[in-house]
Amino acid sequence: MATSLGSNTYNRQNWEDSDFPILCQTCLGENPYIRMTKEKFGKECKICARPFTVFRWCPGVRMRFKKTEVCQTCSKMKNVCQTCLLDLEYGLPIQVRDTGLSVKDEVPRSDVNKEYYTQNMEREIANSDGTRPVGLLGKAPSSSDMLLKLARTTPYYKRNRPHICSFWVKGECKRGEECPYRHEKPTDPDDPLADQNIKDRFYGINDPVANKLLMRATTMPRLDIPEDKSITTLYIGGLGEDVTDSELRNHFYQFGEIRTITIVQRQQCAFIQFATRQAAETAAEKSFNKLIINGRRLNVKWGRSQAARGKEREKDGVTESGIRLEPVPGLPGALPPPPMSDEDASTNYFNLAPTSSSAVMNLGLPPPPGVAMPPPPGFGPPMFHTMDPMAPPMPPPMAMRPPGQVHYPSQDPQRMGAHASRHGGP
Amino acid sequence: MPKVKRSRKPPPDGWELIEPTLDELDQKMREELYEYCIREGYADKNLIAKWKKQGYENLCCLRCIQTRDTNFGTNCICRVPKGKLEVGRIIECTHCGCRGCSG
């Protein structure tokens, strides 16, 4: 029972005496010069009902005077500001912060249980160094990106405003101009945010503001992993002119081995292909909506499967540096990409359109157009017959080609990579 | 000095009762009488003493400059000149309802 300031301090819940409040920057206000009064044992803590030192100050012009509402023990237990009961690091309600850090702090609510708990907490706090919160919160992971995203970036001083003048609401405010309370419309009583309770907010149960924030958290943009397990490429957009291959490599090497990096300067984007699917997933998770290079936030998305991208590349027919690829003379034209997934390989032996694949199971169909050859064994790789049109002699070596005619990306003089001429011979 | 009516509005209730007394006060006041009033406590000696000081000519009451009455050892808000008080809002001090007695 916190009835008197006795001399017996052993195993008792004592009145709290402190010499500096624990407050957040928003509660203190915008003015760096503050005058604060201190009153020993001025009020009862709203949570544990112990008398504690009340600090009172003015957070700015036209603001109401704020004072500490809960004692320091209670605020240290939950790592919150003594007046607004919001987290000191994120400025978020206790329920949101606990959900974000997956902390299930069970503070008892009933009378004797609560007193016993706060009394023990007080002793534990006195023994700790005072910089980290005691209890479960001290052992929790120190940061969570969901909380960082939910947190405000600028202070919200509207919560320091004076309360609504209830006389004015009734139409009876005799003070008129000099009335320090707000002469504005009160908040809608049907709004669920209207009935808040300091105990609910402290214990993290049934807090309407927290519920609203958590609802918002679930609707935040997320990056879903694609079902196609073979995709290991990430699309990176919004590059700008100054992000280079080496910078991308420097960032993404930590997730795993990079197979290739392709930068398309024209479209300000890059494709990064990893060696393993796991590495790609980790990279996506760590970079989505977070990666900032050279001050720009990059748009990270999953790339498309190899087959689809292959078709697209061929349509472009352009190398990285923008040189147009002339079709190689003497070749019959662009080849269709080989099927990648297992499903295709098993049914599409003759590389025909998918609708006729079921009928192709038997070998009694005419051979593919333009080639007169016996039908290959059913399980032969489709490459067999497509190789035939390549029978004509291999294209002449690079040296004999007229200079300036670029047919393959490897011939592009501006491309990075090994050139035979560079190495000065074997 | 004879009184000059500066407002065109008629005076409120009770003016007729006190007007003769006030007129007599004006006519009969002389230095000896003044000192007597002060000595007997009909006039506030201390407040009048303040009025003689520079900057305090319009002082509303003695409570408003008593620094021991405030939390931070300052004067009352009514002592702040209107120009410095940038709120632009009407302030009535809690002691005497004064709306600004300097500046």
XYZ file of C-alpha atoms in Angstrom:
529
model
C 0.000 0.000 0.000
C 1.504 3.285 -1.010
C -0.019 5.175 1.841
C 2.785 7.040 3.517
C 6.376 7.989 3.004
C 7.660 5.612 5.617
C 11.135 4.831 6.709
C 10.861 1.112 6.018
C 12.300 0.663 2.548
C 12.740 -3.068 2.724
C 10.357 -4.974 0.496
C 8.049 -2.024 0.156
C 6.737 -0.189 -2.815
C 8.267 3.185 -2.127
C 7.322 6.627 -3.263
C 9.442 7.602 -6.212
C 11.855 10.477 -6.205
C 13.715 11.484 -9.345
C 15.623 14.489 -10.572
C 15.097 14.464 -14.308
C 12.150 13.320 -16.398
C 12.187 10.734 -19.174
C 10.556 12.472 -22.112
C 10.356 12.341 -25.896
C 11.263 15.271 -28.090
C 7.736 15.942 -29.240
C 6.438 16.310 -25.719
C 9.198 18.753 -24.904
C 8.192 20.946 -27.813
C 9.987 22.910 -30.479
C 11.586 25.538 -28.270
C 15.026 24.482 -27.060
C 14.684 26.773 -24.056
C 12.284 25.329 -21.530
C 11.527 26.215 -17.944
C 10.340 23.237 -15.964
C 8.955 22.937 -12.459
C 9.639 19.962 -10.293
C 7.311 18.850 -7.589
C 8.316 15.994 -5.330
C 5.509 13.472 -4.909
C 3.163 15.763 -6.749
C 0.793 13.193 -8.183
C 0.090 9.481 -8.253
C 1.435 7.497 -11.156
C -1.450 6.683 -13.446
C -0.370 3.070 -13.680
C 1.103 1.988 -10.382
C -0.534 4.619 -8.190
C 2.646 5.552 -6.362
C 3.437 9.197 -5.623
C 6.267 10.336 -7.858
C 8.105 13.506 -8.880
C 5.986 15.534 -11.283
C 7.700 17.719 -13.885
C 5.675 20.403 -15.617
C 6.628 22.645 -18.553
C 5.233 24.590 -21.457
C 5.962 22.925 -24.830
C 5.556 26.096 -26.859
C 3.274 29.054 -27.563
C -0.401 28.192 -27.621
C 0.352 24.763 -26.148
C -1.069 23.424 -22.969
C 1.320 22.837 -20.085
C 2.327 19.198 -20.050
C 3.349 17.179 -17.058
C 4.680 13.706 -16.433
C 1.823 11.270 -15.968
C 3.520 8.020 -15.066
C 6.435 7.346 -12.798
C 9.922 6.598 -14.024
C 9.760 2.955 -13.019
C 6.718 2.356 -15.187
C 8.218 4.272 -18.066
C 11.514 2.381 -17.862
C 9.697 -0.938 -17.818
C 8.254 -0.170 -21.212
C 10.881 2.263 -22.504
C 8.357 5.031 -23.077
C 8.029 8.757 -22.535
C 6.591 9.670 -19.152
C 3.820 11.852 -20.584
C 2.731 10.482 -23.897
C 3.527 6.801 -23.291
C 4.982 6.378 -26.750
C 8.177 4.501 -27.391
C 11.296 6.591 -26.947
C 12.972 5.257 -30.057
C 10.193 5.066 -32.598
C 7.452 7.216 -31.150
C 4.997 4.386 -31.664
C 2.342 3.047 -29.297
C 3.465 0.273 -26.982
C 1.269 -2.323 -28.643
C 2.713 -1.601 -32.078
C 6.272 -1.692 -30.855
C 5.771 -4.948 -29.011
C 4.194 -6.543 -32.050
C 7.022 -5.325 -34.226
C 9.730 -6.675 -31.944
C 7.705 -9.770 -30.986
C 7.984 -8.969 -27.296
C 5.263 -10.348 -25.041
C 5.743 -8.411 -21.861
C 3.344 -9.545 -19.189
C 2.912 -6.772 -16.659
C 0.294 -7.766 -14.084
C -2.705 -5.517 -13.805
C -4.405 -6.475 -10.577
C -3.600 -4.604 -7.374
C -1.227 -6.582 -5.222
C 0.313 -8.372 -8.161
C 1.021 -5.044 -9.801
C 2.577 -3.570 -6.692
C 4.787 -6.584 -6.219
C 5.905 -6.435 -9.808
C 6.708 -2.710 -9.777
C 8.518 -3.056 -6.519
C 10.775 -5.735 -7.951
C 11.228 -3.809 -11.145
C 12.303 -0.783 -9.210
C 15.001 -2.751 -7.487
C 16.161 -4.219 -10.764
C 16.290 -0.793 -12.366
C 18.324 0.548 -9.502
C 20.846 -2.210 -10.086
C 21.090 -1.784 -13.846
C 23.040 0.958 -15.600
C 19.976 2.881 -16.662
C 20.687 3.037 -20.361
C 18.863 -0.077 -21.520
C 15.294 -0.951 -20.618
C 15.004 -3.721 -18.049
C 13.016 -6.859 -18.449
C 11.972 -8.497 -21.677
C 12.431 -5.391 -23.711
C 16.113 -5.225 -22.983
C 16.650 -8.624 -24.534
C 14.625 -7.969 -27.659
C 16.285 -7.255 -31.012
C 17.128 -3.629 -31.174
C 15.628 -2.638 -34.495
C 12.891 -3.695 -36.813
C 12.353 -2.315 -40.261
C 8.592 -2.518 -40.030
C 8.736 -0.204 -37.062
C 11.131 2.095 -38.832
C 8.698 2.366 -41.691
C 5.753 3.033 -39.411
C 7.523 5.643 -37.338
C 6.988 9.316 -37.990
C 9.772 11.334 -39.525
C 8.761 14.773 -38.250
C 7.466 15.613 -34.782
C 3.732 15.847 -34.359
C 3.126 18.878 -32.190
C -0.621 18.759 -32.555
C -0.805 16.496 -29.562
C 0.491 19.320 -27.360
C -2.431 21.569 -28.170
C -4.854 22.629 -25.453
C -7.962 20.553 -24.945
C -11.293 21.479 -26.451
C -13.267 24.082 -24.489
C -16.302 22.150 -23.316
C -18.147 25.384 -22.541
C -17.731 26.559 -26.074
C -19.078 23.265 -27.343
C -22.241 23.949 -25.357
C -22.195 27.545 -26.533
C -21.536 28.975 -23.089
C -17.917 30.084 -23.060
C -17.885 33.422 -21.282
C -14.155 33.904 -21.611
C -14.278 34.496 -25.296
C -11.028 35.635 -26.835
C -8.856 35.046 -23.832
C -10.036 31.467 -23.341
C -6.935 29.266 -23.477
C -8.828 26.179 -24.550
C -9.537 25.371 -28.136
C -12.689 26.689 -29.675
C -12.980 24.038 -32.344
C -15.236 21.186 -33.235
C -14.604 18.213 -30.937
C -13.704 14.842 -32.470
C -16.494 12.598 -33.593
C -17.595 10.410 -30.644
C -18.258 7.498 -33.014
C -14.664 7.443 -34.101
C -12.952 4.458 -32.412
C -9.928 6.670 -31.753
C -12.047 8.785 -29.447
C -12.142 6.438 -26.468
C -8.588 5.845 -25.382
C -7.560 4.782 -21.969
C -4.141 5.270 -20.425
C -4.093 1.828 -18.863
C -5.026 0.131 -22.107
C -2.364 2.061 -23.938
C 0.260 1.171 -21.365
C -0.458 -2.535 -21.183
C -0.733 -2.775 -24.939
C -4.224 -4.189 -24.974
C -7.098 -2.887 -27.009
C -5.418 0.314 -28.139
C -7.351 1.818 -31.102
C -4.400 3.845 -32.387
C -2.191 0.759 -32.321
C -4.810 -1.261 -34.132
C -5.021 1.336 -36.836
C -1.255 1.398 -37.298
C -1.000 -2.372 -37.428
C -3.732 -2.440 -40.050
C -1.689 0.000 -42.065
C 1.392 -2.156 -41.637
C -0.245 -5.128 -43.278
C -1.172 -3.109 -46.325
C 2.315 -1.743 -46.872
C 3.940 -2.692 -50.174
C 5.659 -6.057 -50.046
C 7.694 -7.971 -52.503
C 6.306 -11.444 -53.166
C 8.601 -14.163 -54.303
C 7.732 -15.587 -57.682
C 6.536 -19.175 -57.840
C 8.811 -20.022 -60.713
C 11.704 -21.403 -58.777
C 14.192 -20.983 -61.554
C 14.102 -17.210 -61.523
C 17.196 -15.835 -59.881
C 17.259 -12.400 -61.486
C 16.355 -9.171 -59.833
C 15.214 -6.135 -61.743
C 16.666 -2.903 -60.382
C 15.055 0.298 -61.610
C 15.593 3.969 -61.137
C 19.350 3.838 -61.599
C 20.162 7.252 -62.874
C 23.348 7.995 -64.716
C 25.846 7.529 -61.953
C 25.201 4.049 -60.613
C 27.783 1.743 -62.085
C 28.236 -1.966 -62.394
C 30.899 -2.007 -59.712
C 28.633 -0.220 -57.254
C 25.895 -2.745 -57.828
C 28.394 -5.540 -57.427
C 29.715 -4.045 -54.232
C 26.291 -4.090 -52.735
C 24.960 -7.371 -53.991
C 27.981 -9.577 -53.529
C 27.129 -9.991 -49.859
C 24.034 -12.014 -50.637
C 25.714 -14.643 -52.723
C 27.524 -15.245 -55.920
C 26.459 -13.043 -58.772
C 26.205 -14.752 -62.093
C 25.733 -11.723 -64.305
C 24.926 -8.047 -64.091
C 23.332 -6.400 -67.068
C 22.836 -2.653 -67.093
C 20.503 -1.060 -69.573
C 21.442 2.587 -69.440
C 18.670 3.659 -71.732
C 15.982 2.447 -69.425
C 17.924 3.277 -66.268
C 17.674 -0.266 -65.085
C 19.795 -3.290 -64.376
C 19.299 -7.024 -64.154
C 21.271 -8.910 -61.571
C 21.317 -12.666 -61.856
C 22.450 -14.723 -58.913
C 23.936 -18.148 -58.929
C 21.469 -19.509 -56.400
C 17.810 -18.869 -55.871
C 18.421 -18.480 -52.139
C 20.863 -15.664 -52.706
C 18.391 -13.905 -54.939
C 15.662 -14.187 -52.355
C 17.885 -12.830 -49.597
C 18.977 -9.989 -51.798
C 15.403 -9.112 -52.666
C 14.337 -9.194 -49.046
C 17.185 -7.019 -47.900
C 16.955 -4.518 -50.723
C 13.287 -4.105 -51.510
C 12.274 -0.540 -50.714
C 15.476 -0.142 -48.764
C 18.372 0.008 -51.154
C 19.712 3.497 -51.557
C 22.773 4.012 -53.744
C 24.156 7.484 -54.350
C 21.142 8.962 -52.670
C 18.621 7.289 -54.932
C 16.219 4.640 -53.724
C 16.284 1.809 -56.200
C 13.190 0.000 -57.295
C 13.845 -3.688 -56.702
C 11.593 -6.228 -58.351
C 11.876 -9.784 -59.539
C 12.987 -10.319 -63.073
C 11.175 -12.618 -65.440
C 12.085 -16.188 -66.364
C 14.889 -16.833 -68.787
C 12.650 -17.787 -71.675
C 10.606 -14.662 -71.530
C 13.621 -12.443 -71.214
C 15.412 -14.172 -73.990
C 12.598 -13.380 -76.390
C 12.637 -9.787 -75.329
C 16.354 -9.405 -75.786
C 16.170 -10.712 -79.260
C 13.449 -8.355 -80.188
C 15.631 -5.490 -79.092
C 18.589 -6.697 -81.044
C 20.713 -4.112 -79.333
C 23.871 -4.535 -77.309
C 24.463 -2.907 -73.937
C 26.052 0.120 -75.439
C 23.243 0.633 -77.904
C 24.856 -0.626 -81.076
C 22.418 -2.256 -83.411
C 23.124 -5.912 -84.011
C 22.987 -6.735 -87.685
C 21.716 -10.172 -88.408
C 24.585 -12.438 -89.398
C 24.528 -12.960 -93.142
C 24.100 -16.538 -94.203
C 22.065 -17.650 -91.233
C 18.381 -18.436 -91.515
C 17.268 -15.987 -88.842
C 16.647 -15.880 -85.115
C 16.173 -19.179 -83.420
C 13.387 -19.793 -80.928
C 14.740 -20.105 -77.383
C 15.133 -23.583 -75.973
C 12.419 -24.565 -73.517
C 13.672 -24.245 -69.925
C 11.234 -25.899 -67.587
C 10.833 -29.639 -67.240
C 7.246 -29.543 -68.299
C 8.072 -28.227 -71.717
C 10.909 -30.617 -72.336
C 8.866 -33.678 -71.677
C 5.973 -32.905 -73.990
C 7.398 -30.688 -76.685
C 9.941 -32.927 -78.291
C 9.523 -31.513 -81.744
C 9.467 -27.934 -80.654
C 5.987 -27.502 -82.051
C 3.208 -25.320 -80.734
C 1.918 -26.518 -77.343
C -1.581 -27.304 -78.587
C -0.365 -30.045 -80.866
C 2.010 -31.514 -78.333
C -0.416 -34.133 -77.121
C -0.773 -35.484 -80.616
C 2.953 -35.529 -81.081
C 3.509 -38.322 -78.615
C 3.330 -40.806 -81.455
C 5.860 -40.561 -84.176
C 3.450 -40.589 -87.101
C 3.541 -36.891 -87.831
C 5.198 -35.212 -90.784
C 8.653 -33.870 -90.051
C 9.062 -30.181 -89.164
C 8.966 -27.870 -92.161
C 12.047 -27.377 -94.193
C 13.869 -30.446 -93.021
C 13.677 -33.852 -94.557
C 14.913 -36.314 -91.980
C 13.670 -39.412 -90.151
C 11.761 -38.549 -86.940
C 14.196 -38.696 -84.036
C 13.665 -41.017 -81.079
C 10.922 -39.785 -78.815
C 13.189 -38.662 -76.038
C 15.850 -37.015 -78.095
C 16.592 -33.473 -77.142
C 14.790 -31.007 -79.335
C 18.085 -29.435 -80.247
C 18.789 -32.244 -82.630
C 16.675 -31.156 -85.513
C 17.123 -27.507 -84.944
C 20.825 -27.967 -85.260
C 20.433 -29.123 -88.832
C 19.844 -25.734 -90.375
C 23.129 -24.724 -88.862
C 24.926 -27.298 -90.999
C 26.211 -24.667 -93.412
C 29.784 -23.673 -92.643
C 30.499 -21.832 -89.410
C 30.720 -18.094 -89.772
C 34.202 -16.915 -90.716
C 36.479 -15.807 -87.866
C 36.066 -12.336 -86.510
C 39.111 -10.945 -88.212
C 37.708 -11.509 -91.666
C 34.479 -9.677 -91.014
C 34.279 -6.150 -92.353
C 35.018 -3.837 -89.425
C 32.079 -1.977 -87.896
C 29.609 -4.769 -88.578
C 28.461 -6.077 -85.242
C 26.427 -9.234 -85.196
C 26.968 -10.470 -81.675
C 27.294 -8.627 -78.370
C 30.763 -10.047 -78.031
C 31.788 -8.073 -81.068
C 30.677 -4.805 -79.544
C 33.871 -2.809 -79.059
C 32.550 -0.926 -76.085
C 31.511 -3.892 -74.113
C 33.320 -4.925 -70.995
C 35.089 -8.205 -70.939
C 37.914 -10.102 -72.476
C 38.981 -9.282 -76.007
C 41.333 -11.531 -77.852
C 43.296 -8.560 -79.116
C 43.802 -7.190 -75.613
C 45.621 -10.129 -74.261
C 48.328 -10.058 -76.898
C 48.087 -13.715 -77.853
C 48.263 -16.972 -75.870
C -9.957 70.908 -13.612
C -13.497 70.717 -14.916
C -14.457 67.368 -16.438
C -14.858 67.148 -20.203
C -17.238 64.487 -21.517
C -15.205 62.624 -24.169
C -17.734 59.940 -25.097
C -21.018 60.612 -26.822
C -22.708 57.620 -25.116
C -24.836 58.242 -22.029
C -23.146 57.145 -18.763
C -24.273 53.809 -17.232
C -26.379 53.185 -14.092
C -25.265 54.694 -10.866
C -23.501 57.644 -12.430
C -25.982 60.060 -10.977
C -25.211 58.779 -7.473
C -21.499 59.187 -7.628
C -21.186 62.193 -9.886
C -21.635 64.794 -7.198
C -19.039 63.102 -4.964
C -16.520 62.929 -7.723
C -17.006 66.518 -8.657
C -16.480 67.574 -5.067
C -13.306 65.507 -4.869
C -11.965 67.320 -7.890
C -12.804 70.703 -6.573
C -11.715 70.279 -2.987
C -8.464 68.261 -3.455
C -5.337 70.005 -2.291
C -1.928 68.851 -1.193
C -2.682 68.674 2.515
C -5.818 66.693 1.859
C -3.934 64.363 -0.429
C -1.307 63.571 2.163
C -4.018 62.962 4.721
C -5.752 60.455 2.424
C -2.531 58.624 1.904
C -1.724 58.475 5.597
C -5.134 57.201 6.530
C -5.110 54.504 3.895
C -7.819 55.861 1.612
C -5.264 55.708 -1.175
C -2.803 52.889 -1.825
C 0.532 54.398 -0.891
C 2.668 51.674 -2.363
C 0.916 51.550 -5.682
C 1.128 55.292 -6.063
C 4.825 55.085 -5.254
C 5.271 52.711 -8.160
C 3.425 54.994 -10.529
C 6.083 57.549 -9.974
C 8.732 55.243 -11.391
C 9.650 55.162 -15.021
C 8.010 52.234 -16.883
C 5.485 51.593 -14.125
C 3.208 54.501 -14.768
C 0.302 52.315 -15.751
C 0.812 49.515 -13.247
C -2.431 47.695 -12.570
C -1.760 46.267 -9.108
C 1.095 45.346 -6.862
C 0.559 41.602 -7.175
C 1.511 41.668 -10.818
C 5.081 42.689 -10.171
C 5.568 40.425 -7.160
C 8.064 37.842 -8.392
C 7.593 35.588 -5.408
C 4.123 34.771 -6.603
C 5.255 33.144 -9.829
C 6.741 29.717 -10.528
C 9.854 31.024 -12.190
C 10.346 34.322 -10.382
C 8.994 36.537 -13.148
C 6.385 39.268 -13.429
C 2.812 38.663 -14.398
C 1.959 38.305 -18.088
C 0.155 41.625 -18.054
C 3.504 43.371 -17.580
C 4.741 42.212 -21.000
C 4.449 45.034 -23.576
C 1.933 44.300 -26.317
C 4.584 44.507 -28.972
C 6.663 41.727 -27.462
C 3.703 39.466 -26.917
C 3.412 38.210 -30.464
C 0.439 35.992 -29.912
C -1.992 38.657 -30.904
C -4.394 37.204 -28.387
C -6.209 38.823 -25.515
C -4.494 38.089 -22.229
C -6.200 38.637 -18.932
C -3.918 38.142 -16.008
C -5.102 35.804 -13.300
C -4.570 38.199 -10.404
C -6.528 41.214 -11.490
C -7.779 40.575 -14.990
C -5.478 43.209 -16.387
C -4.941 43.130 -20.144
C -1.549 44.733 -20.313
C -0.306 47.492 -18.031
C 2.942 48.453 -19.703
C 3.947 49.509 -23.151
